[in-house]
mmCIF file of C-alpha atoms in Angstrom:
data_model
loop_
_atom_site.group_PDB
_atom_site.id
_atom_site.type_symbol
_atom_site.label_atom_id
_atom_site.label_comp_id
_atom_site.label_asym_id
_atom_site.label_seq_id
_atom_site.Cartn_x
_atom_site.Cartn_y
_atom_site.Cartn_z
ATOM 1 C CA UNK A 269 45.220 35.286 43.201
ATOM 2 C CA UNK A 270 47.974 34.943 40.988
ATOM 3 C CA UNK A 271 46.715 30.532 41.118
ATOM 4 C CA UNK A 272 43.506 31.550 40.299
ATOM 5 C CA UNK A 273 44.388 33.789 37.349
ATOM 6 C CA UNK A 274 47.089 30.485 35.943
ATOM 7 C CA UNK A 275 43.852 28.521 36.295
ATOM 8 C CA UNK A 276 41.489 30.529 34.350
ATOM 9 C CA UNK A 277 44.217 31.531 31.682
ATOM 10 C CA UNK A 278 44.520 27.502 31.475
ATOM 11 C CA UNK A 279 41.103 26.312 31.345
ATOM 12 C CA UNK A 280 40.777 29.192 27.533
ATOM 13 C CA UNK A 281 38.107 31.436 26.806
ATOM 14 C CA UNK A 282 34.481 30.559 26.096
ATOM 15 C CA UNK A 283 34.476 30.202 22.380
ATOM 16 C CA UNK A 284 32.621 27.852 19.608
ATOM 17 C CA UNK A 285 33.737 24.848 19.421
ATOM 18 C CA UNK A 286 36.648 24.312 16.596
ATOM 19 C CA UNK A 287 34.839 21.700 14.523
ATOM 20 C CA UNK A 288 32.691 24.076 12.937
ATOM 21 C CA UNK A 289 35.779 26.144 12.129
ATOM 22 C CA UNK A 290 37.012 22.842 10.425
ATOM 23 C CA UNK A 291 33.940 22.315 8.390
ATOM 24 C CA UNK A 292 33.995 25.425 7.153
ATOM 25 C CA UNK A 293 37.814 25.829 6.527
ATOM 26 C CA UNK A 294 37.316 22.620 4.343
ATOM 27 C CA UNK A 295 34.250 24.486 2.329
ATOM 28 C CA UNK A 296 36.585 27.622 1.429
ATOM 29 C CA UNK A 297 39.729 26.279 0.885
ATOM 30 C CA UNK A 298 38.421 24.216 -2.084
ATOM 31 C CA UNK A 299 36.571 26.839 -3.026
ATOM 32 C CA UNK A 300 39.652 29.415 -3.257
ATOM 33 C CA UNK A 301 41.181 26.057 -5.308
ATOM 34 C CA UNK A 302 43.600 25.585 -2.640
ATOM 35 C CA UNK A 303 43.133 21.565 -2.244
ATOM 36 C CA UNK A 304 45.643 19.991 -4.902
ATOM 37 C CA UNK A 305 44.030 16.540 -3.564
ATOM 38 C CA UNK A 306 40.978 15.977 -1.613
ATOM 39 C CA UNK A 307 40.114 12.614 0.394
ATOM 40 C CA UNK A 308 37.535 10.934 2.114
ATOM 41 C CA UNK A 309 36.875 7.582 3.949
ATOM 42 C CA UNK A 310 34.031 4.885 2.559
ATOM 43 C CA UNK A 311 33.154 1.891 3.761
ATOM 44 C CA UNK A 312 33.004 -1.462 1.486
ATOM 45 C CA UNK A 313 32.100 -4.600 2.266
ATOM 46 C CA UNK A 314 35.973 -5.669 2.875
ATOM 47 C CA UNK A 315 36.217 -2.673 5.296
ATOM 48 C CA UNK A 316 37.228 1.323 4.949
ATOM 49 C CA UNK A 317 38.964 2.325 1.828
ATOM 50 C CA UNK A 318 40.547 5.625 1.302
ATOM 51 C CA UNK A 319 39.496 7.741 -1.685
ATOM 52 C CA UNK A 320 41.519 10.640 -2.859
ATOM 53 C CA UNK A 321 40.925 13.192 -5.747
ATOM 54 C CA UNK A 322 42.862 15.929 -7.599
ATOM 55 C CA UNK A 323 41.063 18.484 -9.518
ATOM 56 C CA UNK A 324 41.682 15.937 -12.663
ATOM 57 C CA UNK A 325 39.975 12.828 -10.776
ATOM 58 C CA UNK A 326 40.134 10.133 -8.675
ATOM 59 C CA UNK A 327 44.277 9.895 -8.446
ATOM 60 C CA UNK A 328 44.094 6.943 -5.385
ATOM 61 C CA UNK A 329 42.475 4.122 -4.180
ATOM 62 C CA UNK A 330 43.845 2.351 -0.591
ATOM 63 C CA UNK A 331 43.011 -0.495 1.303
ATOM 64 C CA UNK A 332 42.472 0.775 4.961
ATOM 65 C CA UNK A 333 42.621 -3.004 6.124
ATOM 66 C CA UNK A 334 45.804 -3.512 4.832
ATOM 67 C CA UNK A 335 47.193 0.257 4.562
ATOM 68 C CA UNK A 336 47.092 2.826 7.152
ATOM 69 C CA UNK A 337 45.404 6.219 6.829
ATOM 70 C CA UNK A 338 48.745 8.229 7.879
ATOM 71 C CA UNK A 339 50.657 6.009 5.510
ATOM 72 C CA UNK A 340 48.773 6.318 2.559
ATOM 73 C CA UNK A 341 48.544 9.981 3.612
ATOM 74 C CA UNK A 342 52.042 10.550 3.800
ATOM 75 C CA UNK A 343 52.430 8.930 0.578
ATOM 76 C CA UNK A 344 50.063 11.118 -1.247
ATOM 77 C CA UNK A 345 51.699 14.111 0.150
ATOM 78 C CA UNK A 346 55.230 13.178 -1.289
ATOM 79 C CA UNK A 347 53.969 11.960 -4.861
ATOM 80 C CA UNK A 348 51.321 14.567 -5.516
ATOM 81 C CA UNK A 349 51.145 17.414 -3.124
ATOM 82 C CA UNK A 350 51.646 18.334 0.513
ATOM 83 C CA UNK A 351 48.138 20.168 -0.111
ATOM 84 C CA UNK A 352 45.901 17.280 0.838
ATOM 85 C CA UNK A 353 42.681 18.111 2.884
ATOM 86 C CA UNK A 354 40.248 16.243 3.851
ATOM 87 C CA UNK A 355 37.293 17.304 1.932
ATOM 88 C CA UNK A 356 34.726 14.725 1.521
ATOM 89 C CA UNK A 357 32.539 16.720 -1.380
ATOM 90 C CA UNK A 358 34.479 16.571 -4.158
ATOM 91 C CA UNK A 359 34.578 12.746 -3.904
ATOM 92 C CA UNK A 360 30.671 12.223 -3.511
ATOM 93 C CA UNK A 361 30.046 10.968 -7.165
ATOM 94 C CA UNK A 362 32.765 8.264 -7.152
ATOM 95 C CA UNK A 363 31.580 7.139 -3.415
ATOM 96 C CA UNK A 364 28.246 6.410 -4.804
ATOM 97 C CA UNK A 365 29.042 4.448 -8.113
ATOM 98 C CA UNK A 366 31.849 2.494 -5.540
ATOM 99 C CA UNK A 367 28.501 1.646 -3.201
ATOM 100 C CA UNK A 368 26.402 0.882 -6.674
ATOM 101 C CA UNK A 369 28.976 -1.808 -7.247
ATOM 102 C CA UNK A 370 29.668 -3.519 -4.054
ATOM 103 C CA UNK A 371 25.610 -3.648 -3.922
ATOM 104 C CA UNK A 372 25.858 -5.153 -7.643
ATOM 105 C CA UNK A 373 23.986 -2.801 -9.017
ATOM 106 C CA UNK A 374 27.077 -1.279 -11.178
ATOM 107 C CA UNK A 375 29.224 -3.135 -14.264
ATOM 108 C CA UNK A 376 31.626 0.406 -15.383
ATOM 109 C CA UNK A 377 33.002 2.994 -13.632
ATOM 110 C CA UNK A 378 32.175 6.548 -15.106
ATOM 111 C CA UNK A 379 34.544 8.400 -13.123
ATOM 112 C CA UNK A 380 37.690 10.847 -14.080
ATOM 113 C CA UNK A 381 40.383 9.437 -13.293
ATOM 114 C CA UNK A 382 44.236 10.909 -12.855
ATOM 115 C CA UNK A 383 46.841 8.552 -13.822
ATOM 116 C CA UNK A 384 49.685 10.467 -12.806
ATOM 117 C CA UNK A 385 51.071 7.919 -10.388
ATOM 118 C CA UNK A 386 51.005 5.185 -12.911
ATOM 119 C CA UNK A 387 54.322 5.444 -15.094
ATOM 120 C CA UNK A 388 56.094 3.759 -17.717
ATOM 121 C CA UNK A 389 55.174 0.060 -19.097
ATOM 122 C CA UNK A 390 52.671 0.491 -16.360
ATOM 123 C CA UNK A 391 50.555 2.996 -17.855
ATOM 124 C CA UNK A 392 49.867 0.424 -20.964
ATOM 125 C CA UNK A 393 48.994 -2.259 -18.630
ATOM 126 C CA UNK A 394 46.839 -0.273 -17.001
ATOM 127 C CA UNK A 395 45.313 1.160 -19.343
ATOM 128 C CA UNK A 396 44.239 -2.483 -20.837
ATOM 129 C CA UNK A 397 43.209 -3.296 -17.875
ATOM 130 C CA UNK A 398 40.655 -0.599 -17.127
ATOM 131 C CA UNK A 399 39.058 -1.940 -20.501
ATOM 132 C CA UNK A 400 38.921 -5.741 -19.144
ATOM 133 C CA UNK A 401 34.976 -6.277 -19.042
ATOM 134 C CA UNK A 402 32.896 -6.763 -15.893
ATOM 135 C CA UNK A 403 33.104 -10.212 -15.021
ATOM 136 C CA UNK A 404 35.562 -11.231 -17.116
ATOM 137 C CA UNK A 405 39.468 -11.726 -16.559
ATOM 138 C CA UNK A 406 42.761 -12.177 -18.578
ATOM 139 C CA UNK A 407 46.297 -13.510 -17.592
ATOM 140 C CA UNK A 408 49.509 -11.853 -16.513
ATOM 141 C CA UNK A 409 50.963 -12.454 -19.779
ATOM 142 C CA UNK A 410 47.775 -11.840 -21.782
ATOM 143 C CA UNK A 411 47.459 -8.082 -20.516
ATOM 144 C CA UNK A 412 51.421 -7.787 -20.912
ATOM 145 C CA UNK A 413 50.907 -9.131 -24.315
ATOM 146 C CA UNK A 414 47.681 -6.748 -25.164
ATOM 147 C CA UNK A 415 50.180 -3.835 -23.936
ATOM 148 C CA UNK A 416 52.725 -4.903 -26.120
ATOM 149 C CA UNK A 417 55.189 -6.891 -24.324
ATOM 150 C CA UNK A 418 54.408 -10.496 -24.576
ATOM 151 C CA UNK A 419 57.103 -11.416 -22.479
ATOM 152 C CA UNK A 420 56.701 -9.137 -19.892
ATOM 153 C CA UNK A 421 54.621 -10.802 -17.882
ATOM 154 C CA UNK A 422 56.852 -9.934 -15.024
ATOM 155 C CA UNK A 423 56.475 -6.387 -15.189
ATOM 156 C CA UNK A 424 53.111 -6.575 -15.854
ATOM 157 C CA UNK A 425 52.485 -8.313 -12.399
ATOM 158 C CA UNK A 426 54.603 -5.251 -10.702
ATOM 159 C CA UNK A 427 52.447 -2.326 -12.465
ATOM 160 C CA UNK A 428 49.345 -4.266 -11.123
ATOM 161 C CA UNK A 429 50.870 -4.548 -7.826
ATOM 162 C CA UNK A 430 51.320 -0.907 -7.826
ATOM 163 C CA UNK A 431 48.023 -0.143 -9.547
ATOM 164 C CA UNK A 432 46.790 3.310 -7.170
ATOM 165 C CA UNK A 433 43.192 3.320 -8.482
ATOM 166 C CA UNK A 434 42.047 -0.669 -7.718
ATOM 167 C CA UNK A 435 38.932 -1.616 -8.163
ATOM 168 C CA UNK A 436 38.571 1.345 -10.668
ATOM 169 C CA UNK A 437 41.130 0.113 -12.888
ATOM 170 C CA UNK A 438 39.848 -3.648 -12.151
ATOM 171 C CA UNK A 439 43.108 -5.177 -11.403
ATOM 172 C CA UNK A 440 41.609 -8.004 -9.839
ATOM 173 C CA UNK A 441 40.331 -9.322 -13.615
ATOM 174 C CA UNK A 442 43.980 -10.438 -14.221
ATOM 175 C CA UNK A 443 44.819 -13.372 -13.116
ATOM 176 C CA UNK A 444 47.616 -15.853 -12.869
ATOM 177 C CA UNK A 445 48.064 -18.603 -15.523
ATOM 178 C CA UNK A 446 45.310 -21.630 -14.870
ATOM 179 C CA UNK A 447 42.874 -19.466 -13.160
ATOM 180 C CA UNK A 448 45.083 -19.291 -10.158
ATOM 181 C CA UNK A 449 44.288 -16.056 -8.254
ATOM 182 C CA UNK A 450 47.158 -14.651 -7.409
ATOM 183 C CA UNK A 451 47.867 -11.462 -5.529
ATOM 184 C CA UNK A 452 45.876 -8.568 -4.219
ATOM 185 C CA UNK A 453 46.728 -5.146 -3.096
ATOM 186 C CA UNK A 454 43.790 -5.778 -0.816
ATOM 187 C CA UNK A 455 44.363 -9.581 -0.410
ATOM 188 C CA UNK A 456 43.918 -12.656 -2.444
ATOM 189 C CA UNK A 457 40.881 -13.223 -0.527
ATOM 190 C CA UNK A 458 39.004 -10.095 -1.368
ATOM 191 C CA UNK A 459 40.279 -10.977 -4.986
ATOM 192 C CA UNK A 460 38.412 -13.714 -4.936
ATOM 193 C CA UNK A 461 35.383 -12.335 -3.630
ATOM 194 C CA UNK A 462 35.347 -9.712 -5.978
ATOM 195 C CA UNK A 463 35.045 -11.808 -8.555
ATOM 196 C CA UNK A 464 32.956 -13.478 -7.343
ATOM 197 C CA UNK A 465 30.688 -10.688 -7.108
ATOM 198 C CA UNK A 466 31.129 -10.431 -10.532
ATOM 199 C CA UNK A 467 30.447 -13.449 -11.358
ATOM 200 C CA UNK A 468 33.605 -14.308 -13.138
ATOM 201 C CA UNK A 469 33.684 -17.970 -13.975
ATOM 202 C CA UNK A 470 37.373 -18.523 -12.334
ATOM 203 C CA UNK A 471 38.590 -22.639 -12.913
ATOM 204 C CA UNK A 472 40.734 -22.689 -9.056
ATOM 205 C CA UNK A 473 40.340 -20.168 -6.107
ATOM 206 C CA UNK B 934 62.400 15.136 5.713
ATOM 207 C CA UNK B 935 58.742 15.520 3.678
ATOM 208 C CA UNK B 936 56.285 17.750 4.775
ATOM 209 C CA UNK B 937 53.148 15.821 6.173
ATOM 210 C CA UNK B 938 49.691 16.049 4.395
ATOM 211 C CA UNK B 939 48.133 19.395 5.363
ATOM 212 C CA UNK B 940 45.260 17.814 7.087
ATOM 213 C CA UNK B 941 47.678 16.507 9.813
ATOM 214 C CA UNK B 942 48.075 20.115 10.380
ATOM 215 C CA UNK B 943 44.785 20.618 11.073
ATOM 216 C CA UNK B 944 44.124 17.362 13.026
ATOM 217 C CA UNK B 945 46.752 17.861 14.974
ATOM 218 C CA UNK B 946 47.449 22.411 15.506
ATOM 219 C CA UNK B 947 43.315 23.409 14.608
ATOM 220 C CA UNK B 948 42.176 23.409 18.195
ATOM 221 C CA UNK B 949 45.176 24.952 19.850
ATOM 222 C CA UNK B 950 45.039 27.377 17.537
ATOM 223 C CA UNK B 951 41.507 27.883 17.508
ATOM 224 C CA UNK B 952 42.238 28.556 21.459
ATOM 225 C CA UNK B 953 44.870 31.289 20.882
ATOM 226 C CA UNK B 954 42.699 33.321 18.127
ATOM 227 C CA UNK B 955 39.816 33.090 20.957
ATOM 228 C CA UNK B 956 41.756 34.510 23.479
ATOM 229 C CA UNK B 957 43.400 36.544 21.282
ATOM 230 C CA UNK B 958 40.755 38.461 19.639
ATOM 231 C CA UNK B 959 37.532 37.363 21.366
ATOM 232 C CA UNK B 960 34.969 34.327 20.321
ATOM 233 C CA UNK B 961 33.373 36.208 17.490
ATOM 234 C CA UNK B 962 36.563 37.380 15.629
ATOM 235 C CA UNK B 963 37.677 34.137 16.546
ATOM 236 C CA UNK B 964 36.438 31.981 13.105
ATOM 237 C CA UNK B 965 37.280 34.792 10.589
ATOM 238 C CA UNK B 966 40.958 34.843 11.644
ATOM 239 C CA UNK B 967 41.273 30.883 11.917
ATOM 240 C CA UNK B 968 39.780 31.221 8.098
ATOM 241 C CA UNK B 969 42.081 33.339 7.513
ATOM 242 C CA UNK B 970 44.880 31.538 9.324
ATOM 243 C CA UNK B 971 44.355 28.505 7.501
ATOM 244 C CA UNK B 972 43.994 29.740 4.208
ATOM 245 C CA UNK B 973 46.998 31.263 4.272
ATOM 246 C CA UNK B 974 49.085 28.724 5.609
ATOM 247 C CA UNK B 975 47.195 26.157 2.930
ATOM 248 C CA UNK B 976 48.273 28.480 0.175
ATOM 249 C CA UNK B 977 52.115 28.915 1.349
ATOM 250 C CA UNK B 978 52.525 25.279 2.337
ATOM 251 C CA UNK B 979 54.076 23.762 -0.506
ATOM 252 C CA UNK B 980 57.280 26.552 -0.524
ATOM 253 C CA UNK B 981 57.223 25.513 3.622
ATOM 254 C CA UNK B 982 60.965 24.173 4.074
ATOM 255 C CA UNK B 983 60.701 20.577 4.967
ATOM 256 C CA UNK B 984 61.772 19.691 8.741
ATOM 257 C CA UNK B 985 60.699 23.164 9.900
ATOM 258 C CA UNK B 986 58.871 23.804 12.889
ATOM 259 C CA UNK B 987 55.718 23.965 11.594
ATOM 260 C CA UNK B 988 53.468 24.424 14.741
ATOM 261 C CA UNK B 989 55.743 27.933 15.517
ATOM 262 C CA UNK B 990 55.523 28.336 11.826
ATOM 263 C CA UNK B 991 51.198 28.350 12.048
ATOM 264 C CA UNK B 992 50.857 30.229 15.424
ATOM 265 C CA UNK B 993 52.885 33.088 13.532
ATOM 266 C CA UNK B 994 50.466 32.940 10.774
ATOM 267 C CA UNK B 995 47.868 33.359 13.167
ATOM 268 C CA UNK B 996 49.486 35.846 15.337
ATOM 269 C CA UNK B 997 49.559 37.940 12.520
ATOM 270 C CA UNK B 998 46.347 37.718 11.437
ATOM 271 C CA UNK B 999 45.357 38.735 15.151
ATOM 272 C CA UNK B 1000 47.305 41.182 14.483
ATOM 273 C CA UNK B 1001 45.540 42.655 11.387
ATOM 274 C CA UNK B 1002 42.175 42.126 12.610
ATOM 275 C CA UNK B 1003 43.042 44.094 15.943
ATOM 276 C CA UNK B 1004 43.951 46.988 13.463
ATOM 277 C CA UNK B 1005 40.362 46.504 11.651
ATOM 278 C CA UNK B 1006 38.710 46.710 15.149
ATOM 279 C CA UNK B 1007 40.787 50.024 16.217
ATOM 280 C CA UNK B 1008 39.799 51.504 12.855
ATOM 281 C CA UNK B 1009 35.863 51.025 13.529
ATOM 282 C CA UNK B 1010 33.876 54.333 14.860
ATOM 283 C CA UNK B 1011 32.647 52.401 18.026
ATOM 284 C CA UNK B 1012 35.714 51.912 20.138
ATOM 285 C CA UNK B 1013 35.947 48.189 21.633
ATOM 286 C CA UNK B 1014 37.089 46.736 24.813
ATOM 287 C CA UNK B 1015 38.795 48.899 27.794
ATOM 288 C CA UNK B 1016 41.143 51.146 28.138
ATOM 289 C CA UNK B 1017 44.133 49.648 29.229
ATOM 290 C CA UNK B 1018 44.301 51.640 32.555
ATOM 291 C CA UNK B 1019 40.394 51.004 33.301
ATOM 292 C CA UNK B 1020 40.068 48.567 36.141
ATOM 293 C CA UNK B 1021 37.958 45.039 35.091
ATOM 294 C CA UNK B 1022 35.533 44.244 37.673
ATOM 295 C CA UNK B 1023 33.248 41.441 37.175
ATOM 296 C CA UNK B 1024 29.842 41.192 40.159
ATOM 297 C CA UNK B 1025 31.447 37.595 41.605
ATOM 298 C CA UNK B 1026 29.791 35.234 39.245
ATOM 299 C CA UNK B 1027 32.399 32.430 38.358
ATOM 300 C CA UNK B 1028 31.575 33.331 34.411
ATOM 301 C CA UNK B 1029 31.830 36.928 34.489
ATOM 302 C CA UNK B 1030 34.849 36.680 36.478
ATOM 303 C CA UNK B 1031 36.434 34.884 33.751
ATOM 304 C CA UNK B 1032 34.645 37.106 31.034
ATOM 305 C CA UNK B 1033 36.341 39.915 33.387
ATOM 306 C CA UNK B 1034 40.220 38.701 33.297
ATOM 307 C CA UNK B 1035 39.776 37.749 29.420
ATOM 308 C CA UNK B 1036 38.943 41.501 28.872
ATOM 309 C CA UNK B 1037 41.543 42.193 31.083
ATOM 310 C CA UNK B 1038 43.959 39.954 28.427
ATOM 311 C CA UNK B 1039 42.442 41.775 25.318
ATOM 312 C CA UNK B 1040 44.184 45.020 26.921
ATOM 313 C CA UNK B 1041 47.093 43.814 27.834
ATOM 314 C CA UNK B 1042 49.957 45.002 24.747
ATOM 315 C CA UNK B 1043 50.167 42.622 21.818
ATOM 316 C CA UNK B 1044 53.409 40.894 23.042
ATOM 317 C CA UNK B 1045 52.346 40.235 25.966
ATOM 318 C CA UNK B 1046 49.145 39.280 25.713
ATOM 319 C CA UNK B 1047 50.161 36.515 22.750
ATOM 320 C CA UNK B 1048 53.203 36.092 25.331
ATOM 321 C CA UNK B 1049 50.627 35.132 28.215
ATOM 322 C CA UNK B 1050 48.343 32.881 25.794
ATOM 323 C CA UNK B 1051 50.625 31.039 24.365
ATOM 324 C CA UNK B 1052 51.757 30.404 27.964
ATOM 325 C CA UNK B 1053 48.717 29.494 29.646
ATOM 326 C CA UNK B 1054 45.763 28.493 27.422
ATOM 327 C CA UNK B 1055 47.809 26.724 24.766
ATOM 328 C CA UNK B 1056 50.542 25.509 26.853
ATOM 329 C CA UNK B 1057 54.043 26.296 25.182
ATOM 330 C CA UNK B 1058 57.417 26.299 26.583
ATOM 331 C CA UNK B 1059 58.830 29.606 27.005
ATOM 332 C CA UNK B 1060 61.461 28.619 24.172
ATOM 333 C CA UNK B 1061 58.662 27.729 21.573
ATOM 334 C CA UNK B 1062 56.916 31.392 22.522
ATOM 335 C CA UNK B 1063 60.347 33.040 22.224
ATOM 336 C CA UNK B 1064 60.683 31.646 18.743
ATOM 337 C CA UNK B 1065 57.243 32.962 17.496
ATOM 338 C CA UNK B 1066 57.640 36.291 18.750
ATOM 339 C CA UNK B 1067 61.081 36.596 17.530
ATOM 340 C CA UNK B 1068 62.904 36.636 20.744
ATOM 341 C CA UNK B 1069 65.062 35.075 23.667
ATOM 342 C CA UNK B 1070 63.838 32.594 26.124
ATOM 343 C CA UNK B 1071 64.384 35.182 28.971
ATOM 344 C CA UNK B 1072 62.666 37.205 27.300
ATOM 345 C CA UNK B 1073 59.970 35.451 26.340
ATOM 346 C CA UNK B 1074 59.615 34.616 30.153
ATOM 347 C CA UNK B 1075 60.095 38.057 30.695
ATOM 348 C CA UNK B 1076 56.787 38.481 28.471
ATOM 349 C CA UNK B 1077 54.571 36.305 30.096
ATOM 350 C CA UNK B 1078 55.637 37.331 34.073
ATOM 351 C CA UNK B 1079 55.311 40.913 32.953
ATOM 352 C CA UNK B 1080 51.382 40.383 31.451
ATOM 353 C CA UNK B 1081 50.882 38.147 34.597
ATOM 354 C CA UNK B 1082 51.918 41.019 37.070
ATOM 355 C CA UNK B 1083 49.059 43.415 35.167
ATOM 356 C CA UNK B 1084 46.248 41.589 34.934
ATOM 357 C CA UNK B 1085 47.054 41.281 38.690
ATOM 358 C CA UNK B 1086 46.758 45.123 38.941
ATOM 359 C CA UNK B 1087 43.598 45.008 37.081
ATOM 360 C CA UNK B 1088 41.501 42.189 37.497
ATOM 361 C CA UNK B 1089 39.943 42.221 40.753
#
């Protein structure tokens, strides 16, 4: 008797199943505001990347094939807020323009963005950067030069390192001097390729 | 220490939790108080101390708001479940028979039956219950055998 009673006490009541739950705890928690950054998963061409958004816009982009989920995650949670949920809808708009331009079929980004994690020198960079045209690319020391450090082409190649919004804020349009491609966040392969996609007339690759 | 990103709350607490709220307070109070549950754990998390126990710190959330929604239920006109002293019988049917102890459970006093729960359908050491409901290990222990030894009066 007393088996039996472990056993049923074990196996849990008859309920609905706590996906639904999920779905809908997702639904009223940004609703009551309560989801300081929201994320979602999208595929690209190069495999998944990781979108996240605060209420400002998109605050990070990360490379799932080179990053993973926990880790960027985890990352998010220390820099902007433990309150991260993942909560595909608010992210919807910038999934689609992302698939518009891996299909080609988009030259800008019209998407919020929130720059918070980009400080310093790196802010200027960026911020040149993001108006680098489709297709088109400039040097290390040309975008430190354009954010007013001409000889800080150094510390321009660490802020696009640590660029949190690539393909966004086009990082991959700045090259090394000569054409040469350089490094990616996502590889200097999918650098390449994006480009590419572009149509960006690089000399060497 | 950092606290993790809430959703690895979720991923990793939501069903156990979902299980105690079931038995708890039945399958269709069930949702409302993991709403609840959630939502108010969601809005507190930031103040959370980092390095806390954060799986005791969400099944006292939710114990609590099993808690308040037990006190809803007692203050509707139609009275729910049994009487604590009313015998369960179930007519022999594996399902009812389980339907039967559950009811059985949902009499049982509110330390005990979180007490037995906690125990049984979501599997936590004795020290991990005595910690949510404020108490020793013993008597955590003392919780569970003595909700054990009723529904063994009642539940035939």
């Amino acid at each position: 008797m007393n088996e039996s009673i472990e056993r049923i006490l074990r196996s849990g009541p008859d309920g609905g199943g706590v996906g639904e739950s999920v779905s809908r705890f997702a639904a009223a928690a940004e609703a009551a505001g309560l989801v300081d950054v929201a994320y979602v998963r999208a595929g690209t061409p190069f495999g998944d990347v990781l979108m996240a958004g605060t209420s400002k816009g998109l605050v990070r982009i990360g490379f799932l094939h080179t990053s993973s989920e926990e880790e960027l995650l985890r990352e998010i949670a220390v820099s902007v807020s433990p309150r991260v949920l993942h909560a595909p809808g608010r992210l919807d708009e910038a999934r689609r323009q992302l698939d518009e331009y891996f299909e080609g079929r988009r030259r800008t980004f019209e998407l919020a963005t929130d720059r918070r994690l980009i400080r310093g020198f790196a802010r200027e960079v960026l911020a040149h950067t993001a108006r680098i045209p489709y297709g088109s690319f400039l040097t290390y020391g040309e975008v430190a030069a354009e954010a007013g450090k001409p000889r800080a082409h150094r510390a321009a190649g660490t802020a696009l390192a640590r660029n949190p919004i690539p393909i966004v804020i086009p990082c991959h349009r700045v090259l090394r001097s000569g054409g040469v491609i350089g490094n990616y966040g996502g590889g200097p392969e999918m650098k390449a390729r994006l480009l590419a996609l572009e149509g960006a007339r690089v000399a060497s690759a | 220490m950092t606290l993790p990103p809430f959703q690895a709350l979720i991923d990793d607490h939501a069903e156990t939790i979902h299980r105690f709220l079931s038995a708890i307070v039945g399958p269709v109070e069930a949702d409302d108080c993991f709403q609840e549950t959630f939502l108010a754990a969601l809005r507190a998390y930031p103040g959370v101390r980092a390095g806390s126990n954060l799986r005791a710190w969400l099944f006292a959330v939710a114990r609590s708001k099993a808690i308040d929604s037990h006190r809803r239920a007692s203050r509707a006109p139609v009275p729910l479940g049994a009487a604590p002293d009313d015998r369960v019988v179930g007519d022999g049917g594996a399902g009812e028979t389980d339907d039967a102890l559950w009811s059985a459970v949902a009499a049982l006093p509110e330390k005990q039956r979180a007490a037995v729960v906690l125990r049984f359908a979501c599997d936590l050491s004795h020290r991990d219950i005595g910690r949510m409901l404020d108490c020793s290990d013993e008597a955590a222990r003392r919780s569970v055998h003595e909700g054990v030894k009723r529904l063994r009066e009642v539940w035939t």
